[in-house]
Coordinates of C-alpha atoms and ligand atoms in Angstrom, one line a residue:
M1 CA -0.1 0.1 0.0
S2 CA 1.3 3.5 -0.7
P3 CA 2.3 5.9 2.1
A4 CA -0.7 8.2 1.0
A5 CA -3.2 5.0 1.2
E6 CA -1.8 4.1 4.5
I7 CA -2.2 7.6 6.0
A8 CA -5.7 8.1 4.4
R9 CA -7.1 4.9 6.0
R10 CA -6.0 6.0 9.6
R11 CA -8.5 7.1 12.1
T12 CA -7.2 8.1 15.4
F13 CA -9.8 9.1 18.2
A14 CA -10.6 8.9 21.8
I15 CA -14.0 8.5 23.5
I16 CA -14.8 11.1 26.0
S17 CA -17.6 10.8 28.6
H18 CA -18.5 11.2 32.3
P19 CA -17.9 8.0 34.4
D20 CA -20.5 5.3 33.9
A21 CA -21.9 6.7 30.6
G22 CA -20.7 3.5 28.9
K23 CA -17.3 4.3 27.4
T24 CA -15.7 1.0 28.5
T25 CA -18.7 -1.1 27.1
L26 CA -18.7 0.9 23.9
T27 CA -14.9 0.4 23.4
E28 CA -15.4 -3.4 23.9
K29 CA -18.0 -3.5 21.3
F30 CA -15.8 -1.6 18.8
L31 CA -13.2 -4.1 19.4
L32 CA -15.7 -6.8 18.6
Y33 CA -16.5 -5.2 15.3
G34 CA -12.8 -4.9 14.6
N35 CA -12.5 -8.5 15.3
A36 CA -10.1 -7.8 18.0
I37 CA -12.1 -10.1 20.2
H38 CA -9.2 -11.3 22.2
L39 CA -8.7 -7.7 23.3
A40 CA -12.3 -6.9 24.2
G41 CA -12.0 -9.0 27.3
T42 CA -9.1 -7.2 28.5
V43 CA -10.9 -3.9 28.4
T44 CA -13.5 -5.0 30.8
A45 CA -11.0 -7.0 32.8
R46 CA -8.9 -4.0 33.3
K47 CA -11.9 -2.1 34.5
N48 CA -13.1 -4.9 36.7
Q49 CA -9.4 -5.2 38.2
R50 CA -9.2 -8.8 37.7
A51 CA -6.5 -9.3 35.5
T52 CA -4.0 -6.6 36.5
T53 CA -0.8 -7.9 38.2
S54 CA 1.7 -5.1 38.2
D55 CA 2.2 -3.0 41.3
W56 CA 1.9 0.1 39.4
M57 CA -1.7 -1.2 38.9
E58 CA -1.8 -1.5 42.6
L59 CA -2.9 1.9 43.0
E60 CA -5.6 1.4 40.4
K61 CA -6.7 -1.7 42.2
Q62 CA -7.1 0.1 45.6
R63 CA -9.0 2.8 44.1
G64 CA -10.8 0.8 41.5
I65 CA -9.8 3.1 38.7
S66 CA -7.9 3.2 35.7
V67 CA -4.8 5.4 35.9
S68 CA -3.1 4.5 32.7
S69 CA -4.1 5.3 29.1
T70 CA -3.5 2.8 26.5
V71 CA -3.9 2.6 22.8
L72 CA -6.2 0.1 21.1
Q73 CA -5.5 -0.6 17.4
F74 CA -7.7 -2.6 15.1
D75 CA -8.7 -2.8 11.4
Y76 CA -12.3 -2.3 10.5
N77 CA -13.7 -1.8 6.8
G78 CA -10.3 -1.1 5.5
C79 CA -9.5 1.6 8.1
A80 CA -6.7 1.3 10.6
V81 CA -8.3 2.5 13.9
N82 CA -6.3 3.9 16.7
L83 CA -8.6 4.3 19.8
L84 CA -6.8 6.2 22.6
D85 CA -8.1 5.3 26.0
T86 CA -8.8 8.3 28.3
P87 CA -8.9 7.5 32.0
G88 CA -12.6 8.4 33.0
H89 CA -12.9 8.4 36.7
K90 CA -13.8 11.7 38.3
D91 CA -10.3 12.1 39.7
F92 CA -9.2 12.3 36.2
S93 CA -5.8 14.0 35.5
E94 CA -4.0 16.1 33.1
D95 CA -3.1 13.0 31.2
T96 CA -6.7 12.8 30.1
Y97 CA -6.4 16.2 28.5
R98 CA -3.1 15.4 26.9
V99 CA -4.3 12.3 25.2
L100 CA -6.8 14.5 23.3
T101 CA -3.9 16.5 21.8
A102 CA -2.9 13.2 20.0
V103 CA -6.2 12.4 18.4
D104 CA -7.9 13.7 15.2
A105 CA -11.5 13.3 16.4
A106 CA -13.5 12.6 19.5
L107 CA -16.6 10.4 20.2
M108 CA -18.7 11.9 23.1
V109 CA -20.8 9.3 24.8
I110 CA -23.6 10.5 26.8
D111 CA -25.9 8.8 29.0
A112 CA -29.3 9.5 27.5
G113 CA -31.0 9.2 30.8
K114 CA -28.8 12.1 32.3
G115 CA -27.8 14.3 29.5
V116 CA -24.5 16.3 29.5
E117 CA -22.6 15.8 32.7
P118 CA -19.7 17.9 34.1
Q119 CA -16.7 15.8 33.0
T120 CA -18.2 15.5 29.6
R121 CA -18.3 19.2 29.4
K122 CA -14.8 19.6 30.5
L123 CA -13.4 17.1 27.9
F124 CA -15.6 18.8 25.3
E125 CA -14.0 22.0 25.9
V126 CA -10.6 20.7 25.4
C127 CA -11.7 19.1 22.0
R128 CA -13.5 22.1 21.0
R129 CA -10.3 24.3 21.5
R130 CA -8.6 22.1 19.2
G131 CA -11.2 22.3 16.6
I132 CA -11.4 18.8 16.0
P133 CA -14.6 16.7 14.8
I134 CA -16.8 15.5 17.7
F135 CA -19.3 12.7 17.3
T136 CA -22.0 12.0 19.8
F137 CA -23.5 8.8 20.9
M138 CA -26.7 8.9 23.2
N139 CA -26.2 5.7 25.0
K140 CA -28.6 3.5 27.2
C141 CA -31.8 4.0 25.0
D142 CA -33.0 0.7 26.4
R143 CA -33.6 2.5 29.7
P144 CA -35.9 5.6 30.2
T145 CA -34.2 8.5 28.6
L146 CA -34.7 12.3 28.6
D147 CA -36.9 13.5 25.7
P148 CA -34.4 13.0 22.6
L149 CA -35.3 16.6 21.3
A150 CA -34.3 18.0 24.7
L151 CA -31.0 16.1 24.5
I152 CA -30.3 17.7 21.2
D153 CA -31.2 21.1 22.5
E154 CA -28.7 20.5 25.4
L155 CA -25.8 19.9 23.1
E156 CA -26.6 23.3 21.5
S157 CA -27.5 25.2 24.6
V158 CA -25.1 23.8 27.1
L159 CA -22.2 22.9 24.9
G160 CA -22.7 25.4 22.1
I161 CA -22.4 22.9 19.3
A162 CA -25.0 22.5 16.6
A163 CA -26.2 19.0 16.5
S164 CA -27.4 17.0 13.5
P165 CA -29.0 13.6 14.4
I166 CA -28.2 10.9 12.1
V167 CA -30.2 8.2 13.7
W168 CA -33.3 8.9 15.9
P169 CA -34.5 6.8 18.7
L170 CA -38.0 5.1 18.3
G171 CA -39.3 5.2 21.9
S172 CA -37.1 4.8 25.1
G173 CA -36.9 2.3 28.0
P174 CA -39.4 -0.6 28.0
S175 CA -41.0 1.0 24.7
F176 CA -37.6 1.4 22.8
R177 CA -38.2 -0.3 19.5
G178 CA -35.2 0.8 17.5
V179 CA -33.7 3.6 15.6
F180 CA -34.5 5.4 12.3
D181 CA -31.5 6.0 10.1
R182 CA -32.2 9.6 8.7
T183 CA -29.6 9.4 5.9
E184 CA -30.8 6.0 4.5
R185 CA -34.5 6.6 5.6
A186 CA -34.4 3.1 7.1
V187 CA -35.6 1.6 10.3
H188 CA -33.4 -0.8 12.4
L189 CA -35.4 -2.8 14.8
F190 CA -34.1 -3.6 18.2
E191 CA -34.3 -7.1 19.6
R192 CA -33.7 -7.7 23.3
V193 CA -31.1 -10.5 23.2
P194 CA -29.6 -12.1 26.4
N195 CA -26.3 -10.8 27.4
G196 CA -26.0 -8.5 24.3
A197 CA -24.8 -10.7 21.7
Y198 CA -22.6 -9.0 19.4
E199 CA -24.0 -9.2 16.2
A200 CA -27.4 -7.9 17.0
P201 CA -30.2 -8.8 14.6
V202 CA -31.1 -5.9 12.3
N203 CA -34.0 -5.5 10.0
I204 CA -34.1 -2.8 7.6
T205 CA -37.4 -1.7 6.1
G206 CA -39.0 1.5 5.1
L207 CA -40.5 3.8 7.7
D208 CA -44.2 3.0 6.9
D209 CA -43.6 -0.7 6.4
P210 CA -46.5 -2.5 8.2
A211 CA -44.1 -4.7 10.0
V212 CA -42.7 -1.6 11.7
R213 CA -45.9 0.0 12.4
G214 CA -47.1 -3.2 14.2
K215 CA -44.1 -3.1 16.4
L216 CA -44.5 0.5 17.6
D217 CA -47.4 1.4 20.1
D218 CA -49.5 4.3 19.0
H219 CA -47.8 6.7 21.3
T220 CA -44.2 5.8 20.1
F221 CA -45.4 5.8 16.5
N222 CA -47.0 9.3 16.7
E223 CA -44.4 10.9 18.8
S224 CA -41.4 9.6 16.5
T225 CA -43.3 10.5 13.5
E226 CA -43.7 14.0 14.8
Q227 CA -40.2 14.4 16.0
L228 CA -38.8 13.2 12.7
A229 CA -41.0 15.7 10.8
M230 CA -39.7 18.4 13.1
L231 CA -36.1 17.5 12.5
D232 CA -36.6 17.4 8.7
G233 CA -38.1 20.8 8.9
A234 CA -36.2 22.7 11.4
G235 CA -33.0 20.5 12.2
H236 CA -29.6 21.1 11.1
P237 CA -28.8 19.2 7.9
L238 CA -25.7 17.1 7.9
D239 CA -22.7 19.6 7.0
L240 CA -19.5 17.8 6.5
A241 CA -17.4 21.0 6.6
A242 CA -19.0 22.0 9.8
I243 CA -18.3 18.6 11.4
H244 CA -14.8 18.7 10.4
A245 CA -14.3 22.1 11.7
G246 CA -15.8 20.9 15.0
Q247 CA -18.9 23.3 14.6
Q248 CA -21.5 20.4 14.1
T249 CA -21.9 17.1 15.9
P250 CA -23.5 14.1 14.1
V251 CA -25.7 12.4 16.7
Y252 CA -26.4 8.8 17.1
F253 CA -28.6 6.9 19.6
G254 CA -28.4 3.3 20.7
S255 CA -27.4 1.0 23.5
A256 CA -23.9 -0.1 24.0
I257 CA -24.6 -3.0 26.3
N258 CA -27.2 -4.4 23.9
N259 CA -24.9 -3.8 21.0
F260 CA -27.5 -1.9 19.4
G261 CA -26.8 1.1 16.9
I262 CA -23.0 0.5 17.5
Q263 CA -22.5 -0.5 13.8
L264 CA -24.3 2.5 12.5
L265 CA -22.2 4.6 14.8
L266 CA -18.8 3.1 13.9
D267 CA -19.7 3.0 10.1
G268 CA -20.8 6.8 10.3
F269 CA -18.0 7.7 12.3
L270 CA -15.4 6.1 10.0
K271 CA -17.2 7.6 7.0
H272 CA -17.6 11.1 8.3
S273 CA -14.4 11.5 10.4
V274 CA -11.1 12.6 9.3
P275 CA -7.8 11.1 8.5
P276 CA -4.7 12.5 10.3
A277 CA -4.4 16.3 10.0
P278 CA -1.3 18.1 9.5
R279 CA 0.4 19.5 12.7
R280 CA 2.1 22.7 13.1
S281 CA 5.7 23.2 13.6
V282 CA 6.9 26.2 15.5
S283 CA 9.9 28.4 14.5
I284 CA 13.1 27.0 15.8
T285 CA 16.7 27.6 15.2
V286 CA 18.5 24.8 13.6
P287 CA 22.2 24.4 14.5
G288 CA 24.4 25.8 11.7
A289 CA 21.5 27.5 9.9
P290 CA 21.6 31.3 9.4
A291 CA 18.1 32.1 10.4
P292 CA 15.3 30.4 12.6
T293 CA 12.7 28.3 10.6
E294 CA 9.4 29.7 9.7
A295 CA 6.4 28.2 11.8
R296 CA 4.5 26.2 9.3
E297 CA 2.3 23.1 8.8
V298 CA 4.1 19.8 8.2
P299 CA 2.1 17.8 5.6
V300 CA 1.2 14.4 6.8
D301 CA 2.6 13.0 3.6
Y302 CA 6.1 14.6 4.2
E303 CA 8.6 11.8 3.6
K304 CA 10.6 12.5 6.8
F305 CA 9.5 11.1 10.1
S306 CA 8.3 13.3 12.9
G307 CA 6.1 12.9 15.9
F308 CA 5.6 14.4 19.4
I309 CA 5.5 12.8 22.8
F310 CA 2.2 13.3 24.6
K311 CA 2.4 11.0 27.7
I312 CA 4.9 9.3 29.7
Q313 CA 4.1 6.3 31.8
A314 CA 6.5 4.8 34.4
N315 CA 6.8 1.3 35.7
M316 CA 3.6 -0.1 34.2
D317 CA 5.0 -3.5 34.6
P318 CA 7.4 -4.5 37.6
K319 CA 9.0 -7.1 35.3
H320 CA 10.3 -4.2 33.2
R321 CA 11.3 -1.3 35.5
D322 CA 11.0 1.2 32.9
R323 CA 9.0 4.2 31.5
I324 CA 7.2 4.3 28.2
A325 CA 6.9 7.5 26.1
F326 CA 3.9 7.5 24.0
L327 CA 4.5 9.2 20.6
R328 CA 2.0 10.3 17.9
V329 CA 3.4 10.0 14.6
C330 CA 2.8 13.2 12.4
S331 CA 4.7 12.7 9.4
G332 CA 6.8 10.0 7.5
R333 CA 7.1 6.4 8.2
F334 CA 8.4 5.0 11.6
T335 CA 10.5 2.0 11.2
R336 CA 12.1 0.2 14.2
D337 CA 15.8 1.0 14.8
M338 CA 15.5 4.2 12.9
V339 CA 17.7 7.0 14.2
V340 CA 16.0 10.3 14.7
A341 CA 16.9 13.6 16.5
H342 CA 15.4 14.4 20.0
Q343 CA 14.8 17.9 19.3
R344 CA 15.0 19.4 22.8
T345 CA 18.5 18.0 23.6
G346 CA 19.7 17.9 20.0
K347 CA 20.9 14.2 20.5
Q348 CA 20.6 11.6 17.9
V349 CA 18.7 8.5 19.4
R350 CA 18.0 5.1 18.0
L351 CA 14.4 3.9 18.4
S352 CA 14.9 0.2 18.8
S353 CA 12.5 -0.6 21.5
S354 CA 9.1 0.4 20.2
H355 CA 5.9 -1.1 21.1
K356 CA 2.2 -1.2 20.6
L357 CA 0.4 -1.6 24.0
F358 CA -2.6 -3.4 24.7
G359 CA -3.4 -3.0 28.4
Q360 CA -0.5 -4.9 29.8
E361 CA 0.5 -6.7 26.7
R362 CA 3.2 -5.4 24.4
E363 CA 3.9 -6.1 20.9
T364 CA 6.9 -4.9 18.9
V365 CA 6.1 -2.4 16.3
N366 CA 8.2 -2.5 13.2
E367 CA 6.4 0.2 11.1
A368 CA 4.0 3.1 11.8
W369 CA 2.4 5.8 9.9
P370 CA 1.0 9.3 10.7
G371 CA -1.9 8.9 13.1
D372 CA -0.5 5.9 14.8
V373 CA 0.6 6.0 18.4
I374 CA 3.8 4.0 19.5
G375 CA 5.2 3.3 22.9
L376 CA 9.0 4.0 23.2
V377 CA 10.9 2.2 26.0
G378 CA 14.2 3.1 27.7
H379 CA 14.8 6.8 27.0
D380 CA 14.9 8.5 30.2
A381 CA 15.6 11.8 28.6
F382 CA 12.2 12.0 26.7
G383 CA 9.7 14.4 28.1
I384 CA 6.1 15.3 27.5
G385 CA 5.8 17.6 24.5
D386 CA 9.2 16.6 22.9
T387 CA 9.6 16.1 19.2
L388 CA 11.3 13.3 17.6
T389 CA 12.2 13.9 13.9
E390 CA 14.4 13.0 11.0
D391 CA 14.2 16.7 10.0
R392 CA 15.8 19.1 12.5
A393 CA 13.7 22.0 11.1
I394 CA 10.5 20.4 12.6
A395 CA 9.5 21.2 16.3
Y396 CA 6.0 20.6 17.6
D397 CA 4.4 22.6 20.5
E398 CA 1.3 20.6 20.8
I399 CA 0.8 20.1 24.5
P400 CA -1.0 23.0 26.2
R401 CA -0.8 23.5 30.0
F402 CA -4.2 23.2 31.5
P403 CA -5.4 25.5 34.4
P404 CA -5.0 23.5 37.5
E405 CA -8.0 23.2 40.0
V406 CA -6.5 21.5 43.0
F407 CA -3.4 22.7 44.9
A408 CA -1.5 21.0 47.8
Y409 CA 2.0 21.5 49.4
L410 CA 4.3 18.5 49.3
S411 CA 7.2 18.0 51.7
N412 CA 9.5 15.4 52.9
P413 CA 9.1 14.6 56.6
T414 CA 12.3 12.7 57.0
S415 CA 15.6 14.1 56.4
S416 CA 17.4 10.8 55.8
D417 CA 15.9 10.3 52.5
A418 CA 15.9 13.9 51.3
K419 CA 18.1 13.4 48.3
K420 CA 15.9 10.8 47.0
Y421 CA 13.0 12.7 47.5
R422 CA 14.4 15.7 45.6
A423 CA 15.6 13.5 42.7
G424 CA 12.2 11.8 42.6
L425 CA 10.1 14.9 42.7
E426 CA 12.4 16.6 40.0
Q427 CA 11.8 13.5 37.7
L428 CA 8.0 13.4 38.2
L429 CA 7.7 17.1 37.6
Q430 CA 9.9 16.7 34.5
E431 CA 7.5 14.0 33.3
G432 CA 4.7 16.4 33.8
V433 CA 2.8 14.3 36.3
V434 CA 1.8 17.6 38.1
Q435 CA 2.7 21.2 37.8
S436 CA 4.6 23.2 40.5
F437 CA 4.5 26.7 41.5
T438 CA 6.2 29.0 44.0
P439 CA 3.8 31.1 46.0
R440 CA 5.2 33.8 48.2
N441 CA 5.4 32.9 51.9
A442 CA 5.5 29.0 50.9
P443 CA 6.3 27.0 54.0
P444 CA 9.9 26.3 54.0
G445 CA 10.9 23.0 52.2
A446 CA 7.4 22.6 50.7
T447 CA 6.7 22.5 47.0
L448 CA 3.2 23.8 45.8
L449 CA 1.8 21.0 43.5
A450 CA -1.0 21.8 41.2
A451 CA -3.2 19.5 39.2
V452 CA -6.5 19.3 37.6
G453 CA -7.5 16.2 39.7
P454 CA -6.5 15.0 43.2
L455 CA -5.5 11.6 41.8
Q456 CA -2.5 13.3 40.4
F457 CA -1.2 14.0 44.0
E458 CA -1.8 10.4 44.9
V459 CA 0.3 9.3 42.0
V460 CA 3.1 11.4 43.0
Q461 CA 3.1 10.2 46.5
W462 CA 2.9 6.7 45.4
R463 CA 5.7 6.8 43.0
L464 CA 7.9 8.6 45.3
K465 CA 7.4 5.9 47.8
S466 CA 7.6 2.8 45.4
E467 CA 10.2 4.0 42.9
Y468 CA 12.5 6.4 45.0
N469 CA 11.7 4.9 48.4
A470 CA 11.0 8.5 49.6
E471 CA 8.4 9.5 52.2
S472 CA 6.3 12.6 51.4
R473 CA 3.7 14.6 53.3
L474 CA 0.8 16.3 51.4
E475 CA -1.0 19.1 52.9
Q476 CA -4.2 20.5 51.2
T477 CA -4.5 24.1 50.5
N478 CA -8.0 26.0 49.9
W479 CA -7.0 27.5 46.5
T480 CA -9.0 26.3 43.5
L481 CA -8.2 28.7 41.0
L482 CA -4.9 29.8 39.4
K483 CA -4.5 32.7 36.8
W484 CA -1.4 33.9 35.0
L485 CA -1.1 37.6 35.4
E486 CA 0.1 39.8 32.7
P487 CA 3.3 41.4 33.9
H488 CA 2.4 44.8 35.2
P489 CA 4.4 47.3 37.4
S490 CA 1.8 46.9 40.3
L491 CA 3.0 43.3 40.8
A492 CA 6.4 44.6 42.2
N493 CA 4.4 45.3 45.4
P494 CA 1.5 42.9 45.5
S495 CA 0.6 43.8 49.1
A496 CA -0.4 47.2 47.9
L497 CA -3.1 45.4 45.8
V498 CA -6.7 45.3 47.0
V499 CA -7.4 41.5 47.5
A500 CA -9.9 39.3 49.4
S501 CA -8.4 37.3 52.1
G502 CA -6.9 34.0 51.0
V503 CA -5.7 35.3 47.8
S504 CA -1.9 34.7 47.1
F505 CA 0.7 35.5 44.5
G506 CA 3.7 33.5 43.2
T507 CA 5.4 32.3 40.1
D508 CA 5.4 29.4 37.7
K509 CA 8.6 27.5 36.9
F510 CA 9.5 30.0 34.3
D511 CA 9.0 32.9 36.7
N512 CA 5.8 34.1 35.1
P513 CA 3.6 35.8 37.8
V514 CA 0.5 33.9 38.9
A515 CA -2.3 34.6 41.3
L516 CA -4.0 31.8 43.5
F517 CA -7.7 32.3 44.6
P518 CA -9.8 30.2 46.9
N519 CA -12.9 30.5 44.7
D520 CA -14.5 32.3 42.0
W521 CA -15.7 35.1 44.0
T522 CA -12.4 36.1 45.3
M523 CA -11.2 36.2 41.8
R524 CA -14.1 38.4 40.6
Y525 CA -13.5 40.7 43.4
F526 CA -9.9 40.9 42.5
M527 CA -10.5 41.7 38.9
E528 CA -13.1 44.4 40.0
K529 CA -10.7 46.1 42.4
N530 CA -7.6 45.9 40.1
P531 CA -8.8 46.5 36.7
D532 CA -5.5 47.2 35.3
L533 CA -4.1 43.6 35.9
K534 CA -5.2 41.1 33.2
L535 CA -5.8 37.5 34.3
H536 CA -5.1 34.6 31.8
D537 CA -5.9 30.9 31.8
M538 CA -2.5 30.0 30.2
P539 CA 0.9 31.6 30.5
I540 CA 1.4 34.7 28.2
E541 CA 3.6 33.7 25.3
Q542 CA 7.0 35.3 25.9
Ligands
LIG1 P1 -17.7 4.0 31.7 O1 -17.5 4.3 33.2 O2 -18.2 5.2 30.9 O3 -16.5 3.2 31.1 O4 -19.0 2.9 31.7 P2 -19.1 1.4 31.5 O5 -19.0 1.0 30.2 O6 -18.4 0.8 32.6 O7 -20.8 1.4 31.8 C1 -21.2 1.8 33.0 C2 -22.4 0.9 33.5 O8 -23.5 1.2 32.5 C3 -22.2 -0.6 33.4 O9 -22.9 -1.1 34.4 C4 -22.8 -0.9 32.1 O10 -23.0 -2.3 32.0 C5 -23.9 0.0 31.9 N1 -24.2 0.1 30.5 C6 -23.4 0.5 29.5 N2 -24.1 0.6 28.4 C7 -25.4 0.5 28.6 C8 -26.6 0.5 27.8 O11 -26.6 0.6 26.6 N3 -27.8 0.3 28.6 C9 -27.8 -0.1 29.9 N4 -29.1 -0.3 30.4 N5 -26.6 -0.1 30.7 C10 -25.5 0.2 30.0

């Protein structure tokens, strides 16, 4: 197959959802369609914490959650699908967000009985900022759901995205009879099968087929007919350009556990989603070159290999005390043993130990194309955001920093292992497990850690103990908001500023000024009293 064909058949995406919406179940069904049946069990097993053996997973077992993200790859209908798993517990971390920088599209799973939930909203925002296509699956239609028109309305009013229903549910809960495919104008009837066999029986007939009419009670028939007429009249027609720009979401309804509507979803997703998109290289100075390069898009079919690291995971398996750097390929062809430049250090490195990862299983990868994700083992110098490339004029800057929401002081209570503690903490900060800040008046010896979820702190403490044999003490603070401040003369003497109690100032690791707030009210008060100072969600570009 030609390189262009290899790239065109890649679909790299993640499922975003609130816990319990059905992400794990849906992932498993996708794997069944992709004939990766042997993998399907591992997804659930991982979730049920039965098959995990490593001690890195011990933390997951104790908490009953998934800390790690892995990549599932399977072929379906000629497409090479890369499904990146995003940890979904409410204690989710920056890792979850970063995974979303490596995908080309997202599939948002919503529990149709509940509608848009908080974590879905947060993850949606990250996807929207990237402008990637977002597909929606309204799950659990076999149970009583909210009014489907209200669900569509919620996408528009709460998330601010236009919604175009591709399939429409006929009834819900006990009266759920199937879905109507609006593109094909066909009815798919739902049959309740024990344990959700994976090839659900599907009958396709016209909407007014007497066989269909007989299956719908009068209420469901009338209601569905009315809703469909309304959608035909006033709904958003499918607009591929808007979908690709992330401005419209195609909506599917079904039931993951019953394997109903999944094939329509997967087929529709692969058809309307996008192959790998070009990524932007920032301007950099190549050694020996007279001038910095221009910032530009690197075409996916550019022949030289390049990619960026979006996640690092250490000690997944106690048998291999190592760390794995996950790299998203952006251009060229990856081949095992190739020598590439590690852009940040300028060193040449040989990529000899590269893997595909399925849960705990590793499989050596000999070749990968743009859109694929590979796990690279044994390179301690690799950090999150690093570019690996055959062309020194390429440098990606794909990993944004995310505004943290939880803050705690970490310190070392025993002086005997202070050295190990410092080395460990430095390594974990370099890996990007958490961010760190330096507030004024911090307690001596304490580092302020900041994360998007408290689980990240637990991971830090756990890893300090298990990998560096260092004790640590965590002390919560009551800040919940951090903003970067635009440098301003008044910051030279912050005590002269008007602030509510509990507000503090400090710096990030690049010495950019930041302000810490206990809550939204103190932040708004601050903005009102100090109108000259500008607050930002991200550091200002230097
Ligand atoms: P996750 O937390 O998003 O990964 O959700 P899971 O896939 O683990 O599903 C959460 C719960 O919802 C489990 O008990 C599933 O069996 C159940 N579930 C998933 N899909 C459906 C569905 O279509 N209908 C019903 N009734 N339950 C479902």
